[in-house]
Short mmCIF file of N, CA, C and O and ligand atoms in Angstrom, two decimals:
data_model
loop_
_atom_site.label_atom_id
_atom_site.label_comp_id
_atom_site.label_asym_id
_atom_site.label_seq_id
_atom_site.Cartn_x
_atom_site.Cartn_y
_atom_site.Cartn_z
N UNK A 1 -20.45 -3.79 9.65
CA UNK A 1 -19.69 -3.94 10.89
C UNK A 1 -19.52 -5.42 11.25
O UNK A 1 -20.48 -6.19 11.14
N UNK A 2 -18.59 -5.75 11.58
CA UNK A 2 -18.35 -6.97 12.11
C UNK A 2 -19.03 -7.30 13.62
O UNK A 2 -19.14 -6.40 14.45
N UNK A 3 -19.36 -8.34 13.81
CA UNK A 3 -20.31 -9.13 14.75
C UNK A 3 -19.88 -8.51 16.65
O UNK A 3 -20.64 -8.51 17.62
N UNK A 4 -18.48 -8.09 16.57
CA UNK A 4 -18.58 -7.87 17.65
C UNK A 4 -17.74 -6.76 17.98
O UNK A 4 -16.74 -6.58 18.68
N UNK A 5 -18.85 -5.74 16.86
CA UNK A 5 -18.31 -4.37 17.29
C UNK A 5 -20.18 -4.22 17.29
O UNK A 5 -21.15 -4.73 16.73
N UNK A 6 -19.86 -3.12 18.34
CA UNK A 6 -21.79 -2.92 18.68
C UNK A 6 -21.73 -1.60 19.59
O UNK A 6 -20.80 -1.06 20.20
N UNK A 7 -23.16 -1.30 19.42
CA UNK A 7 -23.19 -0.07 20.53
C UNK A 7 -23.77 -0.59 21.47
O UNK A 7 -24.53 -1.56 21.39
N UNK A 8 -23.39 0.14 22.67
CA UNK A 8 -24.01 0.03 23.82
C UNK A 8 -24.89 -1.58 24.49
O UNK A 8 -24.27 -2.49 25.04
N UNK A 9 -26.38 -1.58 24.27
CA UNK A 9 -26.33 -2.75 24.61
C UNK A 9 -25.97 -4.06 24.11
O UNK A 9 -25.89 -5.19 24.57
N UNK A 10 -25.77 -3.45 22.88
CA UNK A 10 -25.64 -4.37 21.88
C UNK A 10 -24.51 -5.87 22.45
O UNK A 10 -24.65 -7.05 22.16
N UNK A 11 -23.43 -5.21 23.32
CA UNK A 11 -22.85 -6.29 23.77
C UNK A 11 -22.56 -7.09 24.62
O UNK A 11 -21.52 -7.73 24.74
N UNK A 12 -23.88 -7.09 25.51
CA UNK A 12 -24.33 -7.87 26.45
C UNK A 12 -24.55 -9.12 25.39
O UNK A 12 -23.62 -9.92 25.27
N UNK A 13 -25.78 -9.32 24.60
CA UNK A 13 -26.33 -10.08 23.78
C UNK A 13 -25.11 -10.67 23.20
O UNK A 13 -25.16 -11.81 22.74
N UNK A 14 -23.41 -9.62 23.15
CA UNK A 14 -22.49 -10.58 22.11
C UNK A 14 -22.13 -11.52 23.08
O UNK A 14 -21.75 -12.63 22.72
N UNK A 15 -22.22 -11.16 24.47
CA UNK A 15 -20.99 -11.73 25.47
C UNK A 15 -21.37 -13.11 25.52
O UNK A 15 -20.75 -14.16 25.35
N UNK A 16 -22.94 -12.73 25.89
CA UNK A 16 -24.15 -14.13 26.05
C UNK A 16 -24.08 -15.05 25.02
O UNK A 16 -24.63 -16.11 25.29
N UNK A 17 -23.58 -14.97 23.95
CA UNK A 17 -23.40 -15.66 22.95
C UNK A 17 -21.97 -16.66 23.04
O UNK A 17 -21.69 -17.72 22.49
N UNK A 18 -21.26 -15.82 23.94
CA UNK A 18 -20.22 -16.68 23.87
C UNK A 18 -20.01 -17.77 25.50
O UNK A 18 -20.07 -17.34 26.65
N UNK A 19 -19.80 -19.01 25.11
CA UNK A 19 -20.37 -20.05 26.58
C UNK A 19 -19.58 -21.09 26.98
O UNK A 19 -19.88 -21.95 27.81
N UNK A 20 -17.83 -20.92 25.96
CA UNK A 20 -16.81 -22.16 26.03
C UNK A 20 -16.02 -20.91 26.81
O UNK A 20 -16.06 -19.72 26.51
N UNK A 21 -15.30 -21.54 27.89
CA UNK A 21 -14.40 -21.37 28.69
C UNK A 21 -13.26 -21.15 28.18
O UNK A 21 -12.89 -22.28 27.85
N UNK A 22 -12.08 -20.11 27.76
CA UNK A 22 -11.05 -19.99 27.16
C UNK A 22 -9.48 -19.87 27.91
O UNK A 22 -8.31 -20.23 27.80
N UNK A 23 -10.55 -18.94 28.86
CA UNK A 23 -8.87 -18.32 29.71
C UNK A 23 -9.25 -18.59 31.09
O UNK A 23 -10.40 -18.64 31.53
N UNK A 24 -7.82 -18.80 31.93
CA UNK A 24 -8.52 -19.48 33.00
C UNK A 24 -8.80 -17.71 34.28
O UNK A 24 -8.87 -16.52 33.94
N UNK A 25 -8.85 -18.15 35.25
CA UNK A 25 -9.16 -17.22 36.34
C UNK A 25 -8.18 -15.69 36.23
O UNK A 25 -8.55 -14.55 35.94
N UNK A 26 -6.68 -16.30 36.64
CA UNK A 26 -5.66 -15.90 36.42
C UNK A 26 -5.34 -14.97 34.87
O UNK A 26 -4.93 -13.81 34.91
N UNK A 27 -5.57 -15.61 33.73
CA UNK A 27 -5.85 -14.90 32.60
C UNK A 27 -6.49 -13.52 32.35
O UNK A 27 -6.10 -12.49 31.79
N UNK A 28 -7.98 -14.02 33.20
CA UNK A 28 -8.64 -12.90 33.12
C UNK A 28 -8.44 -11.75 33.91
O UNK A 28 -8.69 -10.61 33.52
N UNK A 29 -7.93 -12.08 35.15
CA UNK A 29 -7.16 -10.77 35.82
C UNK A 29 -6.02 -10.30 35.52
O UNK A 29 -5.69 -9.32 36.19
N UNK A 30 -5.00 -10.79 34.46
CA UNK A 30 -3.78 -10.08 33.82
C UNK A 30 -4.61 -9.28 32.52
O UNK A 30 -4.20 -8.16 32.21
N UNK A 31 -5.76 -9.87 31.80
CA UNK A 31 -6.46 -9.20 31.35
C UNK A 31 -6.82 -7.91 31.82
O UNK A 31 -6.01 -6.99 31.90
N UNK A 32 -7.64 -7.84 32.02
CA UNK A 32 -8.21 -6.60 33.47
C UNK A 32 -7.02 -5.58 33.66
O UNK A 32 -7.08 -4.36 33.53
N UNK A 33 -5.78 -6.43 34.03
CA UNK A 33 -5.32 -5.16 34.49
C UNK A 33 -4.33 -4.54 33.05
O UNK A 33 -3.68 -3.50 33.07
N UNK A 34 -4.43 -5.37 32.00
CA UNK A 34 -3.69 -4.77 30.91
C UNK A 34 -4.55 -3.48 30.01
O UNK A 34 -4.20 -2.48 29.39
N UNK A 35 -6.01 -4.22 30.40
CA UNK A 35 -6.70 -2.85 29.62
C UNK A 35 -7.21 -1.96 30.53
O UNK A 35 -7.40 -0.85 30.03
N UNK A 36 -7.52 -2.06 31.83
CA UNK A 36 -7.04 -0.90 32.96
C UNK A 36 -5.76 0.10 32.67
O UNK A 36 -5.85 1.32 32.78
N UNK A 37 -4.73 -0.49 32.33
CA UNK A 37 -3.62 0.60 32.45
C UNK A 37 -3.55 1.15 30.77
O UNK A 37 -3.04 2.22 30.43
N UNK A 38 -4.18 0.18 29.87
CA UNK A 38 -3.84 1.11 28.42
C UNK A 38 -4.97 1.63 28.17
O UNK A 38 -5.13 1.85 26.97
N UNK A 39 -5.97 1.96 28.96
CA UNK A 39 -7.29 2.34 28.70
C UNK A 39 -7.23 4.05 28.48
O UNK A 39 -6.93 4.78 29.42
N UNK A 40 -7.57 4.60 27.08
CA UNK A 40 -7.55 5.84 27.10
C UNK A 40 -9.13 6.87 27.57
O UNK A 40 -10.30 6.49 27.57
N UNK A 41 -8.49 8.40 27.96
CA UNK A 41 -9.21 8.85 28.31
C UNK A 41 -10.99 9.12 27.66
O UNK A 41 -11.34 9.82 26.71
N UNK A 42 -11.71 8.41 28.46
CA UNK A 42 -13.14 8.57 27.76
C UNK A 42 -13.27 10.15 27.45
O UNK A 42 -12.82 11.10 28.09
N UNK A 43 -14.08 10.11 26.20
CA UNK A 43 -14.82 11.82 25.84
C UNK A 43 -15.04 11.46 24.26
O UNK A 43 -14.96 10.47 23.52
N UNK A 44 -15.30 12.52 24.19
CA UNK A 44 -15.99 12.58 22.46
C UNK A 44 -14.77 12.62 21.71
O UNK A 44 -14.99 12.23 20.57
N UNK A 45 -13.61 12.94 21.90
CA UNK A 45 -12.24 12.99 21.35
C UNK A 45 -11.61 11.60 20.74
O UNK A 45 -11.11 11.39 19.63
N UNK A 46 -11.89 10.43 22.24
CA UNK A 46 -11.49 9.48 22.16
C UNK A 46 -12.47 8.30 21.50
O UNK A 46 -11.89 7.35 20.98
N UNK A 47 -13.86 8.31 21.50
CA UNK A 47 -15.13 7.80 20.69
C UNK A 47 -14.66 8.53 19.40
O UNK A 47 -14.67 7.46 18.77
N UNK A 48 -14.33 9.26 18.63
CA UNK A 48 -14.53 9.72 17.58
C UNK A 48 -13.11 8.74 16.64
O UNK A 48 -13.19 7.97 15.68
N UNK A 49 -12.01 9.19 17.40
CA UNK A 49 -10.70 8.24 17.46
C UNK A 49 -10.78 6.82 16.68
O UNK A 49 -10.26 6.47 15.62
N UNK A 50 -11.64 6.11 17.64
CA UNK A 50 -11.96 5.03 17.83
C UNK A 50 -12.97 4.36 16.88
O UNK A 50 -12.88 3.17 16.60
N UNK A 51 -13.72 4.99 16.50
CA UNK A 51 -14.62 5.18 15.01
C UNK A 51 -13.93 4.90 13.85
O UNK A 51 -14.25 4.17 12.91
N UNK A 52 -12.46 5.90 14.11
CA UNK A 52 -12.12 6.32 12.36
C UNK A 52 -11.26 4.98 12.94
O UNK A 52 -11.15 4.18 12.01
N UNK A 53 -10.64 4.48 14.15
CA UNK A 53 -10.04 3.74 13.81
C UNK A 53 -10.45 1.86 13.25
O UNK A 53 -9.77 0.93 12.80
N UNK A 54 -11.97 2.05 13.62
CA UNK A 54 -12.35 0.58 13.29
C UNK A 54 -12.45 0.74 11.97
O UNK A 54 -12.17 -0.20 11.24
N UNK A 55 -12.95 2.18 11.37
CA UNK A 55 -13.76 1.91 9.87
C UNK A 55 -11.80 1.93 9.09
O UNK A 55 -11.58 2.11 7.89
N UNK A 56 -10.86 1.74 9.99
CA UNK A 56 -9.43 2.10 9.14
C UNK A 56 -9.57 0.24 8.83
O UNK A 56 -9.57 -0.30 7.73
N UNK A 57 -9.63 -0.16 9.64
CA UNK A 57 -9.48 -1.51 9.77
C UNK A 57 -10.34 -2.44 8.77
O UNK A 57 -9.86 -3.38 8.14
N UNK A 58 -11.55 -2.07 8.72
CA UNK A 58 -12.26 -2.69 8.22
C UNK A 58 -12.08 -2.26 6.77
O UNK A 58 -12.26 -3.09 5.89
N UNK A 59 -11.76 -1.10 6.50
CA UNK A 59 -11.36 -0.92 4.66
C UNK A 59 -10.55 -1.50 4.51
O UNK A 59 -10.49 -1.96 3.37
N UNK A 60 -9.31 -1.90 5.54
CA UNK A 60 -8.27 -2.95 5.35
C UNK A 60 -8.84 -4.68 5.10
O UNK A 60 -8.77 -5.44 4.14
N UNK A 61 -9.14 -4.74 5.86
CA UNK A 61 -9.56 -5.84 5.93
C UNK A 61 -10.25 -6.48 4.45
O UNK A 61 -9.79 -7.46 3.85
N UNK A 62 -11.60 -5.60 3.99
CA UNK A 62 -11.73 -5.90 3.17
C UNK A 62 -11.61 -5.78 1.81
O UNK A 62 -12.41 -6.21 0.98
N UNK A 63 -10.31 -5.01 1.53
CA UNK A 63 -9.45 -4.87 0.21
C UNK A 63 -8.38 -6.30 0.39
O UNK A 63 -7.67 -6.83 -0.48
N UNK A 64 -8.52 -6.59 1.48
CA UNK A 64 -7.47 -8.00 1.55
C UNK A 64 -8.47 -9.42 1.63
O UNK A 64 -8.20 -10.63 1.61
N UNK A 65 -10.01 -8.48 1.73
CA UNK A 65 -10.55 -10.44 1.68
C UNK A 65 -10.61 -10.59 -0.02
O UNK A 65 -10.61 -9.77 -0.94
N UNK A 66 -10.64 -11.76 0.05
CA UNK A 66 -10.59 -12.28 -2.16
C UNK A 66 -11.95 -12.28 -2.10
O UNK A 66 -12.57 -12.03 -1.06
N UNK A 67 -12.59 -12.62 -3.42
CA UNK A 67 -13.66 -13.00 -3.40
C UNK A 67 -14.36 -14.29 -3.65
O UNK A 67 -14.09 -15.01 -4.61
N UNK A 68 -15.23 -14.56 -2.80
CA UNK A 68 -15.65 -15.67 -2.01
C UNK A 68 -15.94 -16.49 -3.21
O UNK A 68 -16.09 -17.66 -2.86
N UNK A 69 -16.09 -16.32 -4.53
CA UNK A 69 -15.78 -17.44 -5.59
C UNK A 69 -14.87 -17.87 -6.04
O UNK A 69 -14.65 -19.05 -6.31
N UNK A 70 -14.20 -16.95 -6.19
CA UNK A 70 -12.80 -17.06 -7.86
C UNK A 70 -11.61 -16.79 -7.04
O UNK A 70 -10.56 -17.41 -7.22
N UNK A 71 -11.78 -15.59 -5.85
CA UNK A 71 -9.99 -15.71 -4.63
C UNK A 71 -9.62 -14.78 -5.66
O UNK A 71 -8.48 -14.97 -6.10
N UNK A 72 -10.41 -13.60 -6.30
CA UNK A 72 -9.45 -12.02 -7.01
C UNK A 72 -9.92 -11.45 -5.86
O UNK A 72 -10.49 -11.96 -4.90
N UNK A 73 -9.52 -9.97 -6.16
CA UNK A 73 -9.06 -8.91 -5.21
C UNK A 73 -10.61 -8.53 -5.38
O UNK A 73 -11.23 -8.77 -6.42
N UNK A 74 -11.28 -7.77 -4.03
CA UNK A 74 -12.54 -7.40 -4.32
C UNK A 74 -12.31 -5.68 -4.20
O UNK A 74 -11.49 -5.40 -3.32
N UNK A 75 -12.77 -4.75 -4.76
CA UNK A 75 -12.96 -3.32 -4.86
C UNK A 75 -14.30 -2.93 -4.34
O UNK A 75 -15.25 -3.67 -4.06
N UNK A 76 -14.19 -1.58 -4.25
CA UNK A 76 -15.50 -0.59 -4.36
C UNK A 76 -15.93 -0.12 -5.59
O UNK A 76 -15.35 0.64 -6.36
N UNK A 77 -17.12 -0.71 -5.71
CA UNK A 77 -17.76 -0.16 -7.16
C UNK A 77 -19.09 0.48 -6.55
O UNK A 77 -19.68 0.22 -5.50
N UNK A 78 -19.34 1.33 -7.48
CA UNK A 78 -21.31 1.93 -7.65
C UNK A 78 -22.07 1.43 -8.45
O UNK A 78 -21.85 1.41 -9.66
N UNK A 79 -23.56 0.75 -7.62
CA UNK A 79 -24.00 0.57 -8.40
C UNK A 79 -24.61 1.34 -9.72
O UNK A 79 -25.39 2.26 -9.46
N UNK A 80 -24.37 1.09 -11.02
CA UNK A 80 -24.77 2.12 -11.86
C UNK A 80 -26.18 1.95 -12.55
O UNK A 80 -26.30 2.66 -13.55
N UNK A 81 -27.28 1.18 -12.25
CA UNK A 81 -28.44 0.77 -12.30
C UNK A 81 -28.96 -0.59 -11.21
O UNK A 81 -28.29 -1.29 -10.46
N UNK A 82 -30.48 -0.58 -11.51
CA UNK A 82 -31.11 -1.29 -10.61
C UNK A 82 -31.70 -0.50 -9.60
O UNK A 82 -31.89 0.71 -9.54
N UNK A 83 -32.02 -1.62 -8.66
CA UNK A 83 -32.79 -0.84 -7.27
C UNK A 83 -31.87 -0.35 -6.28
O UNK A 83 -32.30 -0.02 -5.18
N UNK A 84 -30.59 -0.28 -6.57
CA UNK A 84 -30.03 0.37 -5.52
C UNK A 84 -28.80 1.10 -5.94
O UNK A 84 -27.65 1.13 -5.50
N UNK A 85 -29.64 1.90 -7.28
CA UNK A 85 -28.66 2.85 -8.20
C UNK A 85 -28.13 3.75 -7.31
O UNK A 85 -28.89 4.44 -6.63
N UNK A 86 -26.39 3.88 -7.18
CA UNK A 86 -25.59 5.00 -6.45
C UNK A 86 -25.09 4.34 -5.61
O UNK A 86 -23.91 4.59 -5.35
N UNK A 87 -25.80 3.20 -4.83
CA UNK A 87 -24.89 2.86 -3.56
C UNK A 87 -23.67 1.94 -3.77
O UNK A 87 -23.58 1.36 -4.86
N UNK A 88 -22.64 1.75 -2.74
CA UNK A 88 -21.19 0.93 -3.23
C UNK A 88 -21.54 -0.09 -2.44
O UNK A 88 -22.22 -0.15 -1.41
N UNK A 89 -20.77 -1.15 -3.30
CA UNK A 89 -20.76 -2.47 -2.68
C UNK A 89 -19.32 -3.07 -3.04
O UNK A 89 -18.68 -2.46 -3.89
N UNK A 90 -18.98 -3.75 -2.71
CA UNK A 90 -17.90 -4.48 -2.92
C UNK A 90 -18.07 -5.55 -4.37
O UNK A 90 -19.04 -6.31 -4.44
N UNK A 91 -17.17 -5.51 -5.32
CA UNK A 91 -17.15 -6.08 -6.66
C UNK A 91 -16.08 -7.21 -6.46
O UNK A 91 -15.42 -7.32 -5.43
N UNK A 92 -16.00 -7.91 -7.38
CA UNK A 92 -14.57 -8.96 -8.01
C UNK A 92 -14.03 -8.16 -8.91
O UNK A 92 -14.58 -7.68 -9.90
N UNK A 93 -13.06 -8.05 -8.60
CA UNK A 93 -11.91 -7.43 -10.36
C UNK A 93 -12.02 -8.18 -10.97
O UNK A 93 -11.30 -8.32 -11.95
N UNK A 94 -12.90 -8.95 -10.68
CA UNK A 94 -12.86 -10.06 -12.29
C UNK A 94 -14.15 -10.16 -13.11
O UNK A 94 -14.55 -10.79 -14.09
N UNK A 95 -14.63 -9.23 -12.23
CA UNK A 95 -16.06 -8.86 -13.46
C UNK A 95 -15.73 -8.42 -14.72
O UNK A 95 -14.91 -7.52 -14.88
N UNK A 96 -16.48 -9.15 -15.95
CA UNK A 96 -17.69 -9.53 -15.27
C UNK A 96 -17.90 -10.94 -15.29
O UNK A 96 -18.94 -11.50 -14.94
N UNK A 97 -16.29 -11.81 -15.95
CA UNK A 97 -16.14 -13.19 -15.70
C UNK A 97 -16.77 -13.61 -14.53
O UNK A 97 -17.31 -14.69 -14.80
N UNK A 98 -17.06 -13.12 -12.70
CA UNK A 98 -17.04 -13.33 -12.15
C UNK A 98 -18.00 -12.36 -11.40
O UNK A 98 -17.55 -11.26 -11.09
N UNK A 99 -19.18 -12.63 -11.10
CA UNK A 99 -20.38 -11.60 -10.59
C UNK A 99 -20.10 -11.61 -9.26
O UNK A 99 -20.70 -10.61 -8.85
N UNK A 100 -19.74 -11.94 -8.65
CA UNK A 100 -19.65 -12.09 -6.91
C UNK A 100 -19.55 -10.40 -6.44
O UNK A 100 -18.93 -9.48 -6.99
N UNK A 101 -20.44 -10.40 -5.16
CA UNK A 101 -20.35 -9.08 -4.67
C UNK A 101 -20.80 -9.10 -3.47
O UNK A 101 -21.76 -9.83 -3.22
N UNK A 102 -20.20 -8.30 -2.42
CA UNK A 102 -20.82 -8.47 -1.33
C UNK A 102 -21.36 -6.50 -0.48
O UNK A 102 -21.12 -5.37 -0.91
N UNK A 103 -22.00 -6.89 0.59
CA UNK A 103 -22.25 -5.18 0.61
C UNK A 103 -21.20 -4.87 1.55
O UNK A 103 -20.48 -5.71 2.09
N UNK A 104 -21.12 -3.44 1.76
CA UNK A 104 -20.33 -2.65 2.81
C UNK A 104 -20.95 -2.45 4.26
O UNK A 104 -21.80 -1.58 4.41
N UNK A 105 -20.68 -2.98 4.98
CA UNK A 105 -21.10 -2.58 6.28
C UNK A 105 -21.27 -1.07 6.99
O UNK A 105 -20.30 -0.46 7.43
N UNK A 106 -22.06 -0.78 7.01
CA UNK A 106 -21.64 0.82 7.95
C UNK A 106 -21.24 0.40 9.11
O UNK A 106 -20.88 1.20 9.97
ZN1 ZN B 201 -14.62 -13.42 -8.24
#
C-alpha cells in the first residue's frame, strides 16, 4: 500500500507528518465543500467499492513503474524456490540479465 492510504488511525500519524503550508484558508474551504458534495454514501457497499478501487490503481500503477535498475517493464512472477516459495513479487522482464525485484503491497 502506498504511504497514504491507511486504516483508521493510521491517518492521523499521516496528517502529522505533513507541516509545509500548501493551500491557503480559502483553498481549504472550496476543498471541504467539493468533497462534501461528491462524498458517497458510507456502508459496506461503498468501503468494499473503494478497496477494489485502490487495489485497481495500484496494479496500474505498478505494471507502469520500470524497474528501478535497467527502466524494463516489471511483472508478477512466483517465487519458485527459496524462503518464500509461492509468494509473488514483482520481477524485471529482463531477467535474468537483470535481478531487480520488488514486493507487492497488500
Ligand atoms: Zn531491470
Amino acid at each position: 500500500m502506498p504511504s497514504n492510504v491507511t486504516y483508521a488511525g493510521g491517518c492521523i500519524k499521516y496528517i502529522k507528518s505533513k507541516n509545509t503550508e500548501t493551500l491557503s484558508q480559502q483553498q481549504v474551504q472550496a476543498a471541504i465543500m467539493a468533497i462534501a458534495h461528491g462524498r458517497l454514501k458510507p456502508g459496506l457497499k461503498t468501503n468494499r467499492e473503494h478497496v477494489n478501487h485502490v487495489k485497481d490503481i495500484i496494479s496500474v500503477k505498478n505494471t507502469a513503474n520500470p524497474c528501478p535498475k535497467c527502466g524494463s517493464d516489471m511483472v508478477i512472477r512466483t517465487a519458485k524456490k527459496g524462503a518464500h516459495i509461492g509468494s509473488k513479487f514483482w520481477g524485471c522482464t529482463d531477467y535474468p540479465k537483470c535481478r531487480a525485484i520488488f514486493n507487492i503491497s497488500q
